[in-house]
PDB file of C-alpha atoms in Angstrom:
ATOM      1  CA  MET A1107       3.402   3.325   3.197  1.00 60.00           C
ATOM      2  CA  TRP A1108       0.906   2.767   4.743  1.00 57.00           C
ATOM      3  CA  THR A1109       2.589   1.299   7.458  1.00 61.00           C
ATOM      4  CA  THR A1110       4.276   4.152   7.986  1.00 64.00           C
ATOM      5  CA  PHE A1111       1.940   6.915   7.503  1.00 64.00           C
ATOM      6  CA  THR A1112      -0.855   5.077  10.352  1.00 66.00           C
ATOM      7  CA  GLY A1113       2.016   4.308  12.277  1.00 65.00           C
ATOM      8  CA  TRP A1114       3.239   7.795  13.134  1.00 68.00           C
ATOM      9  CA  GLY A1115      -0.393   9.523  12.801  1.00 70.00           C
ATOM     10  CA  MET A1116      -1.316   7.377  15.809  1.00 68.00           C
ATOM     11  CA  LEU A1117       1.122   7.529  17.986  1.00 71.00           C
ATOM     12  CA  LEU A1118       1.042  11.558  16.893  1.00 73.00           C
ATOM     13  CA  SER A1119      -2.584  12.201  17.892  1.00 77.00           C
ATOM     14  CA  ALA A1120      -2.016  10.287  20.594  1.00 77.00           C
ATOM     15  CA  ALA A1121       1.209  12.392  22.101  1.00 78.00           C
ATOM     16  CA  GLY A1122      -1.594  15.926  21.224  1.00 77.00           C
ATOM     17  CA  ALA A1123      -4.377  14.175  23.218  1.00 78.00           C
ATOM     18  CA  VAL A1124      -1.706  13.282  26.168  1.00 78.00           C
ATOM     19  CA  GLY A1125      -0.455  17.359  25.559  1.00 77.00           C
ATOM     20  CA  CYS A1126      -4.316  18.847  25.538  1.00 76.00           C
ATOM     21  CA  VAL A1127      -4.354  17.417  29.127  1.00 70.00           C
ATOM     22  CA  LEU A1128      -1.565  18.016  30.321  1.00 69.00           C
ATOM     23  CA  TRP A1129      -1.877  22.080  29.113  1.00 69.00           C
ATOM     24  CA  GLY A1130      -5.763  22.176  29.663  1.00 61.00           C
ATOM     25  CA  ILE A1131      -7.053  23.268  26.276  1.00 60.00           C
ATOM     26  CA  GLY A1132     -10.794  22.296  28.034  1.00 67.00           C
ATOM     27  CA  PRO A1133     -11.034  23.920  31.737  1.00 69.00           C
ATOM     28  CA  TYR A1134     -13.288  21.641  32.803  1.00 79.00           C
ATOM     29  CA  PRO A1135     -14.808  18.128  31.618  1.00 84.00           C
ATOM     30  CA  PRO A1136     -16.130  17.331  28.434  1.00 84.00           C
ATOM     31  CA  LEU A1137     -13.068  17.324  26.944  1.00 86.00           C
ATOM     32  CA  ILE A1138     -14.764  16.678  23.450  1.00 85.00           C
ATOM     33  CA  THR A1139     -11.458  18.070  22.255  1.00 82.00           C
ATOM     34  CA  GLU A1140      -8.804  14.765  24.500  1.00 82.00           C
ATOM     35  CA  THR A1141     -11.201  12.977  23.367  1.00 87.00           C
ATOM     36  CA  GLY A1142     -11.072  13.338  20.049  1.00 86.00           C
ATOM     37  CA  LEU A1143      -7.786  12.783  19.764  1.00 84.00           C
ATOM     38  CA  ALA A1144      -7.432   9.574  21.722  1.00 86.00           C
ATOM     39  CA  ALA A1145     -10.110   8.136  19.339  1.00 86.00           C
ATOM     40  CA  LEU A1146      -8.719   9.329  16.417  1.00 84.00           C
ATOM     41  CA  ALA A1147      -5.332   6.843  17.719  1.00 84.00           C
ATOM     42  CA  VAL A1148      -7.887   4.059  17.588  1.00 84.00           C
ATOM     43  CA  VAL A1149      -9.042   4.450  14.418  1.00 83.00           C
ATOM     44  CA  PHE A1150      -5.176   5.361  13.383  1.00 82.00           C
ATOM     45  CA  ALA A1151      -4.003   2.229  15.333  1.00 80.00           C
ATOM     46  CA  VAL A1152      -6.848  -0.486  13.209  1.00 81.00           C
ATOM     47  CA  ALA A1153      -5.410   1.786  10.112  1.00 78.00           C
ATOM     48  CA  TRP A1154      -2.089   0.125  11.109  1.00 75.00           C
ATOM     49  CA  ILE A1155      -2.873  -2.865  11.808  1.00 76.00           C
ATOM     50  CA  VAL A1156      -4.839  -3.066   8.278  1.00 76.00           C
ATOM     51  CA  ALA A1157      -2.523  -1.626   6.337  1.00 73.00           C
ATOM     52  CA  SER A1158       0.856  -3.561   7.885  1.00 72.00           C
ATOM     53  CA  ARG A1159      -0.444  -6.904   8.202  1.00 72.00           C
ATOM     54  CA  ARG A1160      -0.615  -5.477   3.195  1.00 70.00           C
ATOM     55  CA  ALA A1161       2.616  -4.492   3.290  1.00 64.00           C
ATOM     56  CA  PRO A1162       5.133  -6.488   1.908  1.00 63.00           C
ATOM     57  CA  GLN A1163       7.206  -9.136   5.019  1.00 61.00           C
ATOM     58  CA  HIS A1164      10.647  -6.764   6.299  1.00 54.00           C
ATOM     59  CA  THR A1165      13.358  -7.469   9.159  1.00 52.00           C
ATOM     60  CA  GLY A1166      12.820  -4.270  11.023  1.00 56.00           C
ATOM     61  CA  LEU A1167      12.212  -0.635  10.689  1.00 58.00           C
ATOM     62  CA  PRO A1168      14.642   2.093   9.519  1.00 57.00           C
ATOM     63  CA  PRO A1169      17.475   3.796  11.447  1.00 61.00           C
ATOM     64  CA  ASP A1170      15.844   7.162  11.246  1.00 57.00           C
ATOM     65  CA  LYS A1171      12.900   6.023  11.841  1.00 58.00           C
ATOM     66  CA  GLY A1172      13.019   3.267  14.233  1.00 67.00           C
ATOM     67  CA  ARG A1173      15.197   5.831  15.982  1.00 78.00           C
ATOM     68  CA  ALA A1174      12.735   8.069  15.116  1.00 75.00           C
ATOM     69  CA  LEU A1175      10.004   5.735  16.813  1.00 76.00           C
ATOM     70  CA  VAL A1176      11.879   4.734  20.435  1.00 84.00           C
ATOM     71  CA  TRP A1177      12.220   8.567  20.898  1.00 87.00           C
ATOM     72  CA  LEU A1178       8.409   8.572  20.523  1.00 82.00           C
ATOM     73  CA  VAL A1179       7.105   5.939  22.464  1.00 86.00           C
ATOM     74  CA  ALA A1180      10.085   6.559  25.669  1.00 90.00           C
ATOM     75  CA  TRP A1181       7.979   9.610  26.673  1.00 89.00           C
ATOM     76  CA  LEU A1182       4.907   8.989  25.596  1.00 89.00           C
ATOM     77  CA  VAL A1183       3.630   5.841  27.525  1.00 92.00           C
ATOM     78  CA  PRO A1184       5.303   8.233  31.185  1.00 92.00           C
ATOM     79  CA  LEU A1185       3.650  11.099  29.125  1.00 88.00           C
ATOM     80  CA  ALA A1186       0.300   8.943  28.433  1.00 89.00           C
ATOM     81  CA  THR A1187       0.110   7.749  32.158  1.00 92.00           C
ATOM     82  CA  MET A1188       1.081  10.817  33.562  1.00 87.00           C
ATOM     83  CA  ALA A1189      -2.022  12.612  31.732  1.00 85.00           C
ATOM     84  CA  CYS A1190      -4.264   9.460  33.438  1.00 88.00           C
ATOM     85  CA  PHE A1191      -2.807  10.360  37.205  1.00 87.00           C
ATOM     86  CA  ASN A1192      -3.996  14.011  36.976  1.00 82.00           C
ATOM     87  CA  LEU A1193      -7.902  13.701  35.879  1.00 84.00           C
ATOM     88  CA  GLY A1194      -8.602  12.046  38.237  1.00 83.00           C
ATOM     89  CA  PHE A1195      -7.657  15.008  40.515  1.00 80.00           C
ATOM     90  CA  MET A1196      -9.714  16.236  37.655  1.00 81.00           C
ATOM     91  CA  VAL A1197     -12.707  18.695  39.507  1.00 80.00           C
ATOM     92  CA  SER A1198     -16.126  18.061  38.239  1.00 81.00           C
ATOM     93  CA  PRO A1199     -18.399  19.899  35.048  1.00 84.00           C
ATOM     94  CA  GLU A1200     -20.414  21.900  38.131  1.00 85.00           C
ATOM     95  CA  TYR A1201     -18.201  22.318  40.001  1.00 85.00           C
ATOM     96  CA  GLY A1202     -15.553  24.481  37.103  1.00 84.00           C
ATOM     97  CA  ARG A1203     -17.599  25.911  35.805  1.00 86.00           C
ATOM     98  CA  GLU A1204     -18.865  27.295  39.602  1.00 90.00           C
ATOM     99  CA  THR A1205     -15.694  28.021  40.013  1.00 88.00           C
ATOM    100  CA  GLU A1206     -15.267  30.018  37.201  1.00 86.00           C
ATOM    101  CA  ARG A1207     -18.232  31.967  37.024  1.00 91.00           C
ATOM    102  CA  LEU A1208     -15.966  33.363  40.689  1.00 93.00           C
ATOM    103  CA  GLU A1209     -13.062  34.041  39.662  1.00 89.00           C
ATOM    104  CA  ALA A1210     -14.745  36.147  37.026  1.00 92.00           C
ATOM    105  CA  ALA A1211     -16.399  38.138  39.482  1.00 95.00           C
ATOM    106  CA  ARG A1212     -13.190  38.244  41.858  1.00 94.00           C
ATOM    107  CA  TYR A1213     -13.207  35.656  44.630  1.00 94.00           C
ATOM    108  CA  GLY A1214     -10.978  35.726  46.685  1.00 93.00           C
ATOM    109  CA  LYS A1215     -10.544  36.305  50.223  1.00 93.00           C
ATOM    110  CA  TYR A1216     -10.758  39.564  51.859  1.00 95.00           C
ATOM    111  CA  SER A1217     -12.101  41.106  55.522  1.00 95.00           C
ATOM    112  CA  VAL A1218     -16.094  42.062  56.268  1.00 96.00           C
ATOM    113  CA  PRO A1219     -16.979  43.817  59.529  1.00 96.00           C
ATOM    114  CA  ILE A1220     -19.122  41.248  61.781  1.00 96.00           C
ATOM    115  CA  VAL A1221     -22.612  42.804  62.278  1.00 97.00           C
ATOM    116  CA  ARG A1222     -23.217  41.175  65.282  1.00 96.00           C
ATOM    117  CA  LEU A1223     -23.782  36.655  66.341  1.00 95.00           C
ATOM    118  CA  ALA A1224     -26.035  33.743  65.411  1.00 93.00           C
ATOM    119  CA  GLY A1225     -25.152  31.941  67.985  1.00 89.00           C
ATOM    120  CA  ASP A1226     -22.652  31.387  70.883  1.00 90.00           C
ATOM    121  CA  PRO A1227     -19.307  31.282  70.691  1.00 89.00           C
ATOM    122  CA  VAL A1228     -17.757  27.629  71.108  1.00 88.00           C
ATOM    123  CA  ARG A1229     -14.402  27.619  72.686  1.00 83.00           C
ATOM    124  CA  GLY A1230     -12.381  24.856  71.231  1.00 76.00           C
ATOM    125  CA  ASP A1231      -9.995  21.917  72.047  1.00 67.00           C
ATOM    126  CA  ASN A1232      -6.475  22.915  71.284  1.00 60.00           C
ATOM    127  CA  ALA A1233      -3.142  20.907  72.251  1.00 57.00           C
ATOM    128  CA  SER A1234      -2.229  23.286  75.033  1.00 59.00           C
ATOM    129  CA  ASP A1235       0.705  24.772  73.821  1.00 58.00           C
ATOM    130  CA  GLU A1236      -1.654  25.868  70.048  1.00 61.00           C
ATOM    131  CA  PRO A1237      -3.629  29.094  69.948  1.00 65.00           C
ATOM    132  CA  VAL A1238      -7.263  29.350  71.594  1.00 78.00           C
ATOM    133  CA  PHE A1239      -9.690  29.926  69.432  1.00 83.00           C
ATOM    134  CA  PHE A1240     -13.939  29.929  68.895  1.00 87.00           C
ATOM    135  CA  GLU A1241     -15.916  28.273  66.321  1.00 90.00           C
ATOM    136  CA  THR A1242     -19.808  30.528  65.817  1.00 92.00           C
ATOM    137  CA  ASP A1243     -22.435  31.746  63.560  1.00 94.00           C
ATOM    138  CA  LEU A1244     -21.923  35.225  62.600  1.00 96.00           C
ATOM    139  CA  VAL A1245     -23.977  37.568  60.555  1.00 96.00           C
ATOM    140  CA  LEU A1246     -21.338  39.852  58.040  1.00 96.00           C
ATOM    141  CA  ARG A1247     -22.078  42.549  56.738  1.00 96.00           C
ATOM    142  CA  ILE A1248     -20.430  41.692  52.481  1.00 96.00           C
ATOM    143  CA  PRO A1249     -20.044  44.792  50.446  1.00 96.00           C
ATOM    144  CA  TYR A1250     -20.680  43.636  47.461  1.00 96.00           C
ATOM    145  CA  ASP A1251     -20.561  45.454  43.964  1.00 96.00           C
ATOM    146  CA  SER A1252     -24.180  46.021  43.720  1.00 92.00           C
ATOM    147  CA  GLY A1253     -25.149  46.996  47.184  1.00 94.00           C
ATOM    148  CA  PRO A1254     -23.744  45.646  50.834  1.00 95.00           C
ATOM    149  CA  ARG A1255     -25.369  42.594  51.946  1.00 95.00           C
ATOM    150  CA  GLU A1256     -25.545  40.905  55.501  1.00 95.00           C
ATOM    151  CA  VAL A1257     -25.099  36.694  55.695  1.00 95.00           C
ATOM    152  CA  THR A1258     -24.610  34.540  57.745  1.00 95.00           C
ATOM    153  CA  VAL A1259     -22.511  31.993  57.873  1.00 94.00           C
ATOM    154  CA  PRO A1260     -22.116  28.903  60.652  1.00 93.00           C
ATOM    155  CA  LYS A1261     -19.065  27.948  62.457  1.00 90.00           C
ATOM    156  CA  MET A1262     -16.895  31.027  61.669  1.00 92.00           C
ATOM    157  CA  TYR A1263     -13.343  30.720  63.540  1.00 87.00           C
ATOM    158  CA  THR A1264     -11.667  33.038  65.236  1.00 88.00           C
ATOM    159  CA  ARG A1265      -8.656  32.972  67.232  1.00 83.00           C
ATOM    160  CA  HIS A1266      -7.418  34.297  71.173  1.00 80.00           C
ATOM    161  CA  GLN A1267     -10.711  35.352  72.029  1.00 85.00           C
ATOM    162  CA  PRO A1268     -14.978  35.465  71.168  1.00 89.00           C
ATOM    163  CA  PRO A1269     -15.843  37.261  68.654  1.00 91.00           C
ATOM    164  CA  LYS A1270     -17.507  40.268  68.802  1.00 92.00           C
ATOM    165  CA  ALA A1271     -20.063  42.614  66.657  1.00 94.00           C
ATOM    166  CA  GLY A1272     -17.680  45.598  65.216  1.00 93.00           C
ATOM    167  CA  MET A1273     -14.619  43.024  65.115  1.00 94.00           C
ATOM    168  CA  THR A1274     -13.605  42.215  61.145  1.00 94.00           C
ATOM    169  CA  ILE A1275     -12.847  38.932  59.786  1.00 94.00           C
ATOM    170  CA  ALA A1276     -12.027  36.823  57.480  1.00 93.00           C
ATOM    171  CA  ALA A1277     -13.662  35.116  55.054  1.00 95.00           C
ATOM    172  CA  TYR A1278     -13.636  33.906  50.649  1.00 95.00           C
ATOM    173  CA  TYR A1279     -16.455  36.053  48.677  1.00 96.00           C
ATOM    174  CA  ALA A1280     -17.119  37.078  44.901  1.00 96.00           C
ATOM    175  CA  PRO A1281     -17.045  40.746  45.159  1.00 96.00           C
ATOM    176  CA  GLY A1282     -18.775  40.789  41.092  1.00 96.00           C
ATOM    177  CA  ASP A1283     -21.709  38.134  41.806  1.00 95.00           C
ATOM    178  CA  PRO A1284     -24.836  39.512  41.965  1.00 92.00           C
ATOM    179  CA  ARG A1285     -26.351  36.295  42.748  1.00 93.00           C
ATOM    180  CA  PRO A1286     -28.431  36.647  46.129  1.00 91.00           C
ATOM    181  CA  ASP A1287     -26.945  32.461  47.353  1.00 91.00           C
ATOM    182  CA  SER A1288     -23.245  33.146  46.291  1.00 94.00           C
ATOM    183  CA  PRO A1289     -20.475  30.953  48.606  1.00 93.00           C
ATOM    184  CA  VAL A1290     -19.374  32.513  51.340  1.00 94.00           C
ATOM    185  CA  GLY A1291     -17.169  30.739  53.976  1.00 90.00           C
ATOM    186  CA  GLU A1292     -14.108  31.024  56.893  1.00 83.00           C
ATOM    187  CA  GLY A1293     -12.206  28.014  54.123  1.00 76.00           C
ATOM    188  CA  GLY A1294     -13.078  28.958  51.027  1.00 76.00           C
ATOM    189  CA  ARG A1295      -9.914  28.123  48.707  1.00 76.00           C
ATOM    190  CA  ARG A1296     -11.515  26.944  45.436  1.00 79.00           C
ATOM    191  CA  TRP A1297      -9.285  24.154  42.959  1.00 69.00           C
ATOM    192  CA  GLY A1298      -9.002  26.340  39.744  1.00 59.00           C
ATOM    193  CA  THR A1299     -10.537  25.240  36.692  1.00 51.00           C
ATOM    194  CA  GLY A1300      -7.335  24.017  34.791  1.00 51.00           C
ATOM    195  CA  VAL A1301      -6.723  20.547  34.612  1.00 48.00           C
ATOM    196  CA  ILE A1302      -3.192  20.107  37.253  1.00 55.00           C
ATOM    197  CA  SER A1303      -1.511  22.441  39.405  1.00 57.00           C
ATOM    198  CA  SER A1304       1.589  24.107  38.804  1.00 60.00           C
ATOM    199  CA  ARG A1305       3.416  22.387  41.696  1.00 64.00           C
ATOM    200  CA  MET A1306       1.561  18.475  40.522  1.00 67.00           C
ATOM    201  CA  LEU A1307       2.714  18.988  37.582  1.00 67.00           C
ATOM    202  CA  LEU A1308       6.223  20.154  38.708  1.00 71.00           C
ATOM    203  CA  ILE A1309       5.926  16.786  41.331  1.00 76.00           C
ATOM    204  CA  THR A1310       5.087  14.204  38.794  1.00 76.00           C
ATOM    205  CA  LEU A1311       7.095  15.595  35.964  1.00 83.00           C
ATOM    206  CA  MET A1312      10.403  14.280  37.636  1.00 87.00           C
ATOM    207  CA  PRO A1313       9.251  10.350  37.613  1.00 90.00           C
ATOM    208  CA  VAL A1314       7.923  11.085  33.862  1.00 90.00           C
ATOM    209  CA  ILE A1315      11.770  12.127  33.467  1.00 91.00           C
ATOM    210  CA  PHE A1316      13.629   9.710  34.811  1.00 94.00           C
ATOM    211  CA  ALA A1317      11.128   7.195  33.164  1.00 94.00           C
ATOM    212  CA  GLY A1318      11.480   8.902  29.919  1.00 93.00           C
ATOM    213  CA  ALA A1319      14.821   9.277  29.465  1.00 93.00           C
ATOM    214  CA  THR A1320      15.268   5.498  30.872  1.00 94.00           C
ATOM    215  CA  LEU A1321      12.868   4.271  28.951  1.00 92.00           C
ATOM    216  CA  THR A1322      15.050   6.162  25.407  1.00 92.00           C
ATOM    217  CA  ALA A1323      18.098   3.735  26.601  1.00 91.00           C
ATOM    218  CA  THR A1324      16.425   0.988  27.532  1.00 89.00           C
ATOM    219  CA  LEU A1325      15.122   0.423  23.570  1.00 87.00           C
ATOM    220  CA  SER A1326      17.646   2.454  22.070  1.00 86.00           C
ATOM    221  CA  TYR A1327      19.953  -0.601  22.981  1.00 83.00           C
ATOM    222  CA  GLU A1328      17.671  -2.531  22.348  1.00 79.00           C
ATOM    223  CA  MET A1329      14.434  -2.537  20.453  1.00 74.00           C
ATOM    224  CA  PRO A1330      11.864  -5.342  20.718  1.00 73.00           C
ATOM    225  CA  ARG A1331      12.617  -6.891  17.164  1.00 68.00           C
ATOM    226  CA  GLY A1332       8.402  -7.406  16.395  1.00 67.00           C
ATOM    227  CA  ALA A1333       7.354  -4.332  18.078  1.00 73.00           C
ATOM    228  CA  GLY A1334       7.606  -2.444  14.368  1.00 67.00           C
ATOM    229  CA  ARG A1335       5.300  -5.010  12.299  1.00 71.00           C
ATOM    230  CA  PHE A1336       1.370  -5.559  13.148  1.00 77.00           C
ATOM    231  CA  THR A1337       1.932  -9.444  14.889  1.00 82.00           C
ATOM    232  CA  PRO A1338      -1.543 -10.103  16.120  1.00 85.00           C
ATOM    233  CA  SER A1339      -0.653 -11.570  19.033  1.00 88.00           C
ATOM    234  CA  VAL A1340       1.711  -8.661  20.357  1.00 87.00           C
ATOM    235  CA  HIS A1341      -0.181  -5.839  18.846  1.00 86.00           C
ATOM    236  CA  LEU A1342      -3.464  -6.721  19.834  1.00 89.00           C
ATOM    237  CA  PRO A1343      -3.924  -7.609  23.331  1.00 93.00           C
ATOM    238  CA  ALA A1344      -1.393  -4.468  23.568  1.00 90.00           C
ATOM    239  CA  LEU A1345      -4.513  -2.263  22.181  1.00 90.00           C
ATOM    240  CA  GLY A1346      -6.237  -4.050  23.873  1.00 93.00           C
ATOM    241  CA  ILE A1347      -4.904  -2.642  27.048  1.00 95.00           C
ATOM    242  CA  LEU A1348      -4.821   0.521  25.941  1.00 91.00           C
ATOM    243  CA  LEU A1349      -8.856   0.896  24.989  1.00 93.00           C
ATOM    244  CA  LEU A1350      -8.936  -0.949  28.634  1.00 95.00           C
ATOM    245  CA  GLY A1351      -7.953   2.548  29.975  1.00 93.00           C
ATOM    246  CA  LEU A1352      -9.395   4.600  27.403  1.00 92.00           C
ATOM    247  CA  LEU A1353     -12.563   3.661  27.970  1.00 93.00           C
ATOM    248  CA  LEU A1354     -11.253   3.702  32.349  1.00 93.00           C
ATOM    249  CA  LEU A1355     -10.944   7.820  31.736  1.00 91.00           C
ATOM    250  CA  LEU A1356     -14.016   8.218  30.091  1.00 91.00           C
ATOM    251  CA  PRO A1357     -16.226   9.173  33.557  1.00 90.00           C
ATOM    252  CA  THR A1358     -13.814  11.368  33.836  1.00 88.00           C
ATOM    253  CA  ALA A1359     -13.339  12.888  29.770  1.00 88.00           C
ATOM    254  CA  LEU A1360     -17.417  13.712  29.506  1.00 88.00           C
ATOM    255  CA  GLY A1361     -18.017  14.157  34.112  1.00 85.00           C
ATOM    256  CA  TRP A1362     -20.011  11.270  34.236  1.00 84.00           C
ATOM    257  CA  GLU A1363     -21.363  10.672  37.145  1.00 75.00           C
ATOM    258  CA  ALA A1364     -20.911   6.632  37.555  1.00 67.00           C
ATOM    259  CA  GLY A1365     -21.661   5.407  41.233  1.00 66.00           C
ATOM    260  CA  GLY A1366     -18.534   7.076  43.335  1.00 75.00           C
ATOM    261  CA  LEU A1367     -16.343   5.113  40.641  1.00 81.00           C
ATOM    262  CA  THR A1368     -15.108   7.659  38.448  1.00 84.00           C
ATOM    263  CA  ARG A1369     -12.096   8.931  40.333  1.00 84.00           C
ATOM    264  CA  PRO A1370     -10.785   4.735  40.873  1.00 89.00           C
ATOM    265  CA  ALA A1371     -10.978   4.066  37.704  1.00 91.00           C
ATOM    266  CA  ALA A1372      -8.844   6.971  35.990  1.00 89.00           C
ATOM    267  CA  PHE A1373      -6.488   6.649  38.527  1.00 92.00           C
ATOM    268  CA  LEU A1374      -6.690   2.490  37.717  1.00 94.00           C
ATOM    269  CA  SER A1375      -5.719   3.591  34.604  1.00 94.00           C
ATOM    270  CA  CYS A1376      -2.828   4.677  35.019  1.00 93.00           C
ATOM    271  CA  VAL A1377      -1.819   0.997  34.581  1.00 95.00           C
ATOM    272  CA  THR A1378      -2.173   0.577  30.815  1.00 96.00           C
ATOM    273  CA  PRO A1379       0.234   2.298  29.328  1.00 94.00           C
ATOM    274  CA  GLY A1380       3.446   1.166  30.734  1.00 94.00           C
ATOM    275  CA  ALA A1381       1.361  -2.837  31.114  1.00 96.00           C
ATOM    276  CA  ALA A1382       0.874  -2.590  27.005  1.00 93.00           C
ATOM    277  CA  LEU A1383       4.697  -1.518  26.495  1.00 92.00           C
ATOM    278  CA  ALA A1384       5.426  -4.241  29.417  1.00 92.00           C
ATOM    279  CA  TRP A1385       3.439  -7.027  26.864  1.00 93.00           C
ATOM    280  CA  ILE A1386       4.391  -5.715  23.460  1.00 89.00           C
ATOM    281  CA  TRP A1387       8.078  -6.365  25.245  1.00 87.00           C
ATOM    282  CA  ARG A1388       7.583  -9.683  26.635  1.00 87.00           C
ATOM    283  CA  SER A1389       5.898 -11.298  23.393  1.00 87.00           C
ATOM    284  CA  SER A1390       7.964  -9.955  21.158  1.00 78.00           C
ATOM    285  CA  TYR A1391      10.732 -11.852  20.985  1.00 69.00           C
TER     286      TYR A1391
END
């Protein structure tokens, strides 16, 4: 009974952690809930090891539990891989909080008037079949909610003709942001505060669906005989691989800086769910 309970607990807590990452309980690091659920999966894994060692010997799982295990493993492995991959694109805590603040202040693209030029227009070198553009430092009048302010914005672009006082130009800013240093720019699009965008979710779901369907068919046809009961030579290395993946994700999930290695480490963790399953598959016979 304890083997079944802890095994299901491990799978369900791992599924909860993956679900939190994919559907964004935390908009940016630190992902306390997600990290806690992943740690809970490790605790259940250790409990499953202990319970399996104490349980009577058996040769396999009942058919109904075997089918449920096949479906959970077949879909959790590609989903966990997808979650690790998308965490690699997660914004930093500072960027996330700044984006959240600006979005609350209606950050977007607006047309604003040019007060005067703060430098000489520099003509860009485009291909002959593209429109001419000019790069200029401009002083813009920004109509904030608290009152208009003049802001100098470097390297603004205009097409076809150099800018002049009185013209309007598109700029990104947040009308409701009262800070005097509120950002204003020509290329000011920001990543959303969620972990992944809807477009990225759709792109990465396609290989997940393919991998999940393939694994379901494969594991349903032939589940490794030793997968359902703890065997040190089979499950301890697999647990170690998964723990390595969790450690590689911790800097990103908790918003730590690791000398520029945070994002590469998150992407490297993508291989650990599949590697753990491959190890179990190979060594369980």
